[in-house]
Coordinates of C-alpha atoms in Angstrom, one line a residue:
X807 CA -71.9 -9.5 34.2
X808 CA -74.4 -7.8 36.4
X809 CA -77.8 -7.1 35.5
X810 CA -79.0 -4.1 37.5
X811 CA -82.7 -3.9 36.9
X812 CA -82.6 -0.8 39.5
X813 CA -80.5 1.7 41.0
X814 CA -80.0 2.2 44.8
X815 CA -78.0 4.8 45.8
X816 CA -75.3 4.6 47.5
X817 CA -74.2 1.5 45.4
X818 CA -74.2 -1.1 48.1
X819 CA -77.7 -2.9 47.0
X820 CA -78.4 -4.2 43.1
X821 CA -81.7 -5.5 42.2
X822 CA -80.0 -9.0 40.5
X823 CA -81.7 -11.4 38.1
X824 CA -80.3 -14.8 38.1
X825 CA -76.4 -15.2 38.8
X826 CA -73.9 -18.4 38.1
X827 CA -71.0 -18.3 39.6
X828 CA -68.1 -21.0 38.4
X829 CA -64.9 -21.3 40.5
X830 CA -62.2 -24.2 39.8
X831 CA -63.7 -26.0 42.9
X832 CA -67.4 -25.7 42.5
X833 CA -70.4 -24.0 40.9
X834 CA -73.9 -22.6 42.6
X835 CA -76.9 -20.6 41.2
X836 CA -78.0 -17.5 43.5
X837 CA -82.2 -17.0 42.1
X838 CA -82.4 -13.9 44.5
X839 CA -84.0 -10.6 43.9
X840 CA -82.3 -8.4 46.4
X841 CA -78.7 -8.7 46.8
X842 CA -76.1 -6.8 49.2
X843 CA -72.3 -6.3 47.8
X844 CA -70.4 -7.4 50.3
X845 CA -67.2 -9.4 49.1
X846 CA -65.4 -9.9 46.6
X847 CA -66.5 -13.2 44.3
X848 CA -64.4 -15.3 41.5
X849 CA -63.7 -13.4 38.5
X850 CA -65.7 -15.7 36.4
X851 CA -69.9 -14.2 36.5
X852 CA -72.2 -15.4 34.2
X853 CA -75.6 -13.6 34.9
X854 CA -78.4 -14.4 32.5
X855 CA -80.9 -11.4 33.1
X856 CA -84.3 -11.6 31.8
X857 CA -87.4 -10.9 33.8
X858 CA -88.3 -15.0 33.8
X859 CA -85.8 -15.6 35.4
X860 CA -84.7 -17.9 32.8
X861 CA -80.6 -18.5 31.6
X862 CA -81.1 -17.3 28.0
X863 CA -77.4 -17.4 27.3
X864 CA -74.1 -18.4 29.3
X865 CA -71.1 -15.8 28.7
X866 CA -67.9 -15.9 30.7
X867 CA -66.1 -12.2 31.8
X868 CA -64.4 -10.7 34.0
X869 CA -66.8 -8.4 36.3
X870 CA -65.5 -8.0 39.9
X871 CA -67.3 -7.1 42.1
X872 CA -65.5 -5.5 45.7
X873 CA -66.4 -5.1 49.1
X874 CA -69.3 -2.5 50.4
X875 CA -68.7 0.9 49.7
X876 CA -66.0 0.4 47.3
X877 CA -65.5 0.3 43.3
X878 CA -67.0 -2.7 42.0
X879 CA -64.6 -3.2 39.4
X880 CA -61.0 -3.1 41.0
X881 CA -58.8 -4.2 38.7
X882 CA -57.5 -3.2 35.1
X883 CA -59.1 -0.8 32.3
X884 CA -62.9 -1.9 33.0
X885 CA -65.9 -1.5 30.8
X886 CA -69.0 0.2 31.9
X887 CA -71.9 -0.9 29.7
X888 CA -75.3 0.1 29.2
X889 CA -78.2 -2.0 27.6
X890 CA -80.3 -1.0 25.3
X891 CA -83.6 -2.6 23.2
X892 CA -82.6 -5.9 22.5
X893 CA -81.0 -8.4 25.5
X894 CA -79.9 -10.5 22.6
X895 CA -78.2 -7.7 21.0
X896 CA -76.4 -6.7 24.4
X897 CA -75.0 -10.5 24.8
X898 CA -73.9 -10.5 21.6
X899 CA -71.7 -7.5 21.8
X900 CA -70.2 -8.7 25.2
X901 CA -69.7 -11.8 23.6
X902 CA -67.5 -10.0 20.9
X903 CA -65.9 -8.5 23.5
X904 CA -64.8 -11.2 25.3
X905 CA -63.8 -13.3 21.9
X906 CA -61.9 -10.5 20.7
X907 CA -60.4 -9.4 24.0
X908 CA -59.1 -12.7 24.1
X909 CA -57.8 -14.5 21.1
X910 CA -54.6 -14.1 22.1
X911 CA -55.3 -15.8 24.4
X912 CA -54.9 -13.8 27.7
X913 CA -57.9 -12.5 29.9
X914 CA -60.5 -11.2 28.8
X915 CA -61.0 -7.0 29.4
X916 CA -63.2 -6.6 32.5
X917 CA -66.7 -5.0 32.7
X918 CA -69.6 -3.9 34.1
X919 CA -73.1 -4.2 32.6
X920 CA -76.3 -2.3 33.7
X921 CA -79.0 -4.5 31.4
X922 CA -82.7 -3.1 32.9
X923 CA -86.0 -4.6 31.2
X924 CA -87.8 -0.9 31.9
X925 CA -85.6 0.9 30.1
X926 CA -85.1 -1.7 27.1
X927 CA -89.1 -1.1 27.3
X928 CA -89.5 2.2 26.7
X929 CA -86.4 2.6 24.2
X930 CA -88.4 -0.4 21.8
X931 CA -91.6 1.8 22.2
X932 CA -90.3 5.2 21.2
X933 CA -88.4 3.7 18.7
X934 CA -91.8 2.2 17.2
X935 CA -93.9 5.7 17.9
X936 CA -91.6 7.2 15.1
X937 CA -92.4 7.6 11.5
X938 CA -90.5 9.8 9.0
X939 CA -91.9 12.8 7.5
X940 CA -91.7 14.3 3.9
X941 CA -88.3 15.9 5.5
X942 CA -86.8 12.7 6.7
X943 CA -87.0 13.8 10.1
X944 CA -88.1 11.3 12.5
X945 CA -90.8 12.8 14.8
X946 CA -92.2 10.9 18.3
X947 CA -96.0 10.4 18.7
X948 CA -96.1 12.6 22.0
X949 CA -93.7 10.2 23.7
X950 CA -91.8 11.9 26.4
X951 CA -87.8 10.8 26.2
X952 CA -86.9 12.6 29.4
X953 CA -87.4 9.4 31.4
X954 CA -85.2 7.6 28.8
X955 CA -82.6 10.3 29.1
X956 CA -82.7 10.1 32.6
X957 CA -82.6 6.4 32.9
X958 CA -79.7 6.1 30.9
X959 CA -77.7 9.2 33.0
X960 CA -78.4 7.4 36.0
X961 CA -77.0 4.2 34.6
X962 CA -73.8 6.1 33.3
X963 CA -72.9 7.6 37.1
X964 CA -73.5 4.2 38.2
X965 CA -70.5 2.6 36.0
X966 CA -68.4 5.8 36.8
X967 CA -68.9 4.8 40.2
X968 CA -68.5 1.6 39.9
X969 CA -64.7 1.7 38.8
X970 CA -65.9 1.7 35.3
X971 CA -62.3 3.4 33.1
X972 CA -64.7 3.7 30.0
X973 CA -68.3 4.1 28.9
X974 CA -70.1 2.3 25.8
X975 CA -74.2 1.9 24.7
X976 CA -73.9 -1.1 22.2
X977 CA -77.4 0.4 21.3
X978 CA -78.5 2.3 18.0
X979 CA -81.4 4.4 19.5
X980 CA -79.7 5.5 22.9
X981 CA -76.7 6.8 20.8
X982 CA -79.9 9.6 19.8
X983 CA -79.8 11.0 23.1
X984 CA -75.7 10.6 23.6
X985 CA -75.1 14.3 23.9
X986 CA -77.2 14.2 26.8
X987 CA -76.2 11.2 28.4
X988 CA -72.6 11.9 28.5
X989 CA -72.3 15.4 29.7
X990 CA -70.5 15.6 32.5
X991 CA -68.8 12.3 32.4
X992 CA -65.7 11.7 34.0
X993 CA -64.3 8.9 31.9
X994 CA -64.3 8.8 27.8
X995 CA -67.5 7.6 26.2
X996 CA -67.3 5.9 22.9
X997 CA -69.7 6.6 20.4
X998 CA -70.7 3.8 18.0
X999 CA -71.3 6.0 15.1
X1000 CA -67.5 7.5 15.6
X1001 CA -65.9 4.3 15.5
X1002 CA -67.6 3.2 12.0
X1003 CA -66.4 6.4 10.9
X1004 CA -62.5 6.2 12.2
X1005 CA -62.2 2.1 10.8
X1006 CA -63.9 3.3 7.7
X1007 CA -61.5 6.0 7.4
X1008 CA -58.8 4.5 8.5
X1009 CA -59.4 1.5 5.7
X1010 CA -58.9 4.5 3.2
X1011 CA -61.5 2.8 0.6
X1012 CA -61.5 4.2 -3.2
X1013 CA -64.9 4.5 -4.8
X1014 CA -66.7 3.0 -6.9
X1015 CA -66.6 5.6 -9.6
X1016 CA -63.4 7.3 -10.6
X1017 CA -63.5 11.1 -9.8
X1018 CA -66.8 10.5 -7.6
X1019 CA -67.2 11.0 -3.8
X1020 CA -66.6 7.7 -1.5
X1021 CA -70.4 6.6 -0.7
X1022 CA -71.1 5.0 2.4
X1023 CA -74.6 3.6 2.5
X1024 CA -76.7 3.5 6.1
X1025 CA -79.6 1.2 6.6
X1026 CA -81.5 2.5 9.5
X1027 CA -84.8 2.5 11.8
X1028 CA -87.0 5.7 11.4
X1029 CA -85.5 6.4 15.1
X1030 CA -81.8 6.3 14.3
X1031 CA -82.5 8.2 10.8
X1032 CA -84.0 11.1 12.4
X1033 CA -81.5 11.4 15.1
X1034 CA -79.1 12.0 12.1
X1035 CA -75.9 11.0 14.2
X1036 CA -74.4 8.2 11.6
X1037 CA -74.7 11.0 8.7
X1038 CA -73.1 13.9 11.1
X1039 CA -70.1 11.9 11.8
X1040 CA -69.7 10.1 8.9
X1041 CA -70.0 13.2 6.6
X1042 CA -66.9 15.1 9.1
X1043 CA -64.8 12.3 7.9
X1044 CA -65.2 13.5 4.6
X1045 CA -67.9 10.2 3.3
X1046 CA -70.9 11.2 0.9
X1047 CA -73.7 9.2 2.6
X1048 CA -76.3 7.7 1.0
X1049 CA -80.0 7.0 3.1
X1050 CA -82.7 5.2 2.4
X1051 CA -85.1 7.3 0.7
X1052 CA -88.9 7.3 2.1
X1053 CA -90.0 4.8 -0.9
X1054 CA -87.2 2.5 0.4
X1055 CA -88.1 3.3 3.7
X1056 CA -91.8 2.5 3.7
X1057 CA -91.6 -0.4 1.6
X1058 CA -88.6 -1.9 2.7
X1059 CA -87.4 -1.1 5.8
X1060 CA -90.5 -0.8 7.8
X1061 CA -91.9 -4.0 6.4
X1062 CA -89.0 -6.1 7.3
X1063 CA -89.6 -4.9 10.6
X1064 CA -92.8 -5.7 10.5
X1065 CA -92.0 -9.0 9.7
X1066 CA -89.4 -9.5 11.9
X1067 CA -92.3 -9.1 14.8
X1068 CA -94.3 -11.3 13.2
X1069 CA -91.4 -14.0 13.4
X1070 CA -91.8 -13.9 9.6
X1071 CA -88.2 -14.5 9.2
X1072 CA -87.9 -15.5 5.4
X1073 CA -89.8 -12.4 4.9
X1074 CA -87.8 -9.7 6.8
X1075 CA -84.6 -11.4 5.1
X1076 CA -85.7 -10.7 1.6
X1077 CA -87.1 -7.4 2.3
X1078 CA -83.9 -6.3 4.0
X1079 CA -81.7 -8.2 0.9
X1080 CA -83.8 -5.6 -1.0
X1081 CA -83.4 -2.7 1.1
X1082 CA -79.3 -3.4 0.5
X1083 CA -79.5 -3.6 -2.8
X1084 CA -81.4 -0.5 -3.4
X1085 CA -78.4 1.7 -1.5
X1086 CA -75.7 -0.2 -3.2
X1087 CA -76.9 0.3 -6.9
X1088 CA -76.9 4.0 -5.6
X1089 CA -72.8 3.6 -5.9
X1090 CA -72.3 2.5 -2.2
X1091 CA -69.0 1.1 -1.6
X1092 CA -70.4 0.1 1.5
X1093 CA -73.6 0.1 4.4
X1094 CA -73.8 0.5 7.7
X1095 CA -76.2 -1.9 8.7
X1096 CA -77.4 0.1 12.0
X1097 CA -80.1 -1.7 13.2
X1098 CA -80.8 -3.5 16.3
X1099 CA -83.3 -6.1 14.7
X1100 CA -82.0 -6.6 11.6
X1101 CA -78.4 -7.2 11.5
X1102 CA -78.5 -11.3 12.5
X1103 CA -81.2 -11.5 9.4
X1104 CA -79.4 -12.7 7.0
X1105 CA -77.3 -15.7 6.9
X1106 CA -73.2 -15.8 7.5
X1107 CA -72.9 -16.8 3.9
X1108 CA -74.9 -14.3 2.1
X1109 CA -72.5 -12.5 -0.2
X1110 CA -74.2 -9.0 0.8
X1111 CA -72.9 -9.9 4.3
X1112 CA -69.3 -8.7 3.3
X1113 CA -70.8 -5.5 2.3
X1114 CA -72.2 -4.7 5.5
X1115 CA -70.7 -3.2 8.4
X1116 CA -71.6 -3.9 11.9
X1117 CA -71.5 -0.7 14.2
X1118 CA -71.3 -3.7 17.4
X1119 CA -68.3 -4.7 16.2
X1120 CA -66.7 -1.4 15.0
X1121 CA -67.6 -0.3 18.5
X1122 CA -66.2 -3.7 20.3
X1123 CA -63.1 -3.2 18.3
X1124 CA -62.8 0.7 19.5
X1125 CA -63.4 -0.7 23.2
X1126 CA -60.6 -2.9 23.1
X1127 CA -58.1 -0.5 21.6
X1128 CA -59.2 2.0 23.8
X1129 CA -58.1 -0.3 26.5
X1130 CA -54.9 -1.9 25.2
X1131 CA -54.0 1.6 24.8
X1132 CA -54.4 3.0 28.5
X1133 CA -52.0 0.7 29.4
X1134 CA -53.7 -0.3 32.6
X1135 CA -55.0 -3.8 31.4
X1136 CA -52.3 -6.5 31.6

């Protein structure tokens, strides 16, 4: 996994947080900054990036990395991912990835990972300098999201050169600028809120009501709600889609948020138990629960669990099809 805080192009130099490398015969910590690409290391990387410095997690892949000049990734359908708000969030995808890759137990799918602090920065802040309005429509307090856009473009050329054979943002707020991002990429680029629609379709669900419309319930941040993607492409599979309304929103959703900052756990758990209840009594056979900072609130056990559905692992599950079905990953 490689954490590339900064760009340099050509790709021969990566700005590199903190790297462990584990081989059958040994194991040795690299606590550099600056780092040239210049051979070819085991297959096994762990690379815990935070701007401490700190190992905040350990999570074995597959990320090769080749010799100067050439594709990083050299082997097999590779990944190319790009961070977004939450570090957490990030791991926790890859390490669905790597579980589900693997339970067969064979390799797990190789990848690439671009994970930059700035940008995570600056996605958190717009996403907090947006409020809804009477029309639902998220608008930004005078925050500019060209450097965002541009950010994340930069990132995306960086996998395609780096051997990447796919693109994926396991991120709810970069998917608002997706259009953007991946013009003009040379490789597919998943989009999370297209793979909740395709399982959801494909799981050909009956509603709740006889002769009434399938409802599909989306719990959102006022950023992802005004970006409107998760009601586009779930309404062109044919779902009626049910949104928070702004009562729900501002004293619901926005307080569990609140909360959450506050490390008021307890409190952002009930508030969000509240905000999914208020979208299923509206006939929702199900809800999206598309939000970065809320969907590890509530505990594995909680029976309104198995009426959520995580975009992260729609979107892990889309990866790895997409993969197994190039046929280049053995």
């Amino acid at each position: 996994m490689l954490d590339v805080m900064s760009l340099s192009y050509p790709f021969q130099t990566l700005l590199l947080g903190c790297v462990s490398v584990t081989t059958p015969t040994r194991r040795y910590l690299c606590k550099t900054r600056w780092c040239q690409v210049q051979a070819t290391p085991p297959s096994s990387v762990i690379l815990n990036a935070d701007e401490s410095g700190k190992f905040s997690e350990k999570l074995h892949g597959s990320c090769l990395v080749s010799r100067k000049g050439a594709p990083f990734v050299t082997q097999g359908s590779a990944v190319g991912i790009i961070g977004g708000v939450s570090v957490d969030a990030t791991l926790k995808f890859l390490r669905k990835l790597v579980e589900l890759s693997s339970e067969d137990g064979g390799d797990s799918i190789p990848f690439v990972l671009c994970s930059d602090p700035v940008l995570s920065k600056e996605l958190l802040s717009y996403e907090r300098s947006c409020f809804v309005s009477s029309t639902s429509k998220a608008e930004s307090l005078k925050l500019d999201s060209s450097p965002i856009v541009q950010s994340l473009r930069k990132k995306r050329v960086f996998l395609e050169n780096s051997g990447a054979s796919c693109i994926v943002m396991p991120c709810n707020v970069s998917h608002s600028w997706y259009e953007q991002v991946s013009e003009g990429c040379s490789v597919p680029f998943l989009h999370m809120a297209e793979c909740v629609a395709k399982e959801l379709k494909e799981a050909k669900l009956k509603p709740l009501e006889a002769g009434s419309p399938l409802r599909i319930g989306v719990l959102v941040t006022n950023a992802t709600l005004g970006a409107g993607f998760y009601k586009d492409k779930l309404q062109n599979e044919g779902f009626e889609i049910v949104l928070p309304d702004r009562a729900t929103m501002e004293h619901t959703v926005i307080p569990a948020i609140e909360a959450l900052n506050r490390k008021d756990m307890e409190g952002a758990c009930n508030l969000l138990r509240i905000a999914l209840q208020v979208l299923l009594m509206r006939a929702a056979n199900s809800v999206v629960l598309a939000s970065d900072d809320m969907r590890d609130l509530l505990p594995p056990d909680d029976p309104l669990l198995k009426k959520c559905i995580d975009p992260m692992d729609a979107l892990a599950r889309s990866t790895i099809n997409w993969v197994k079905s190039s046929g280049n990953n053995t």
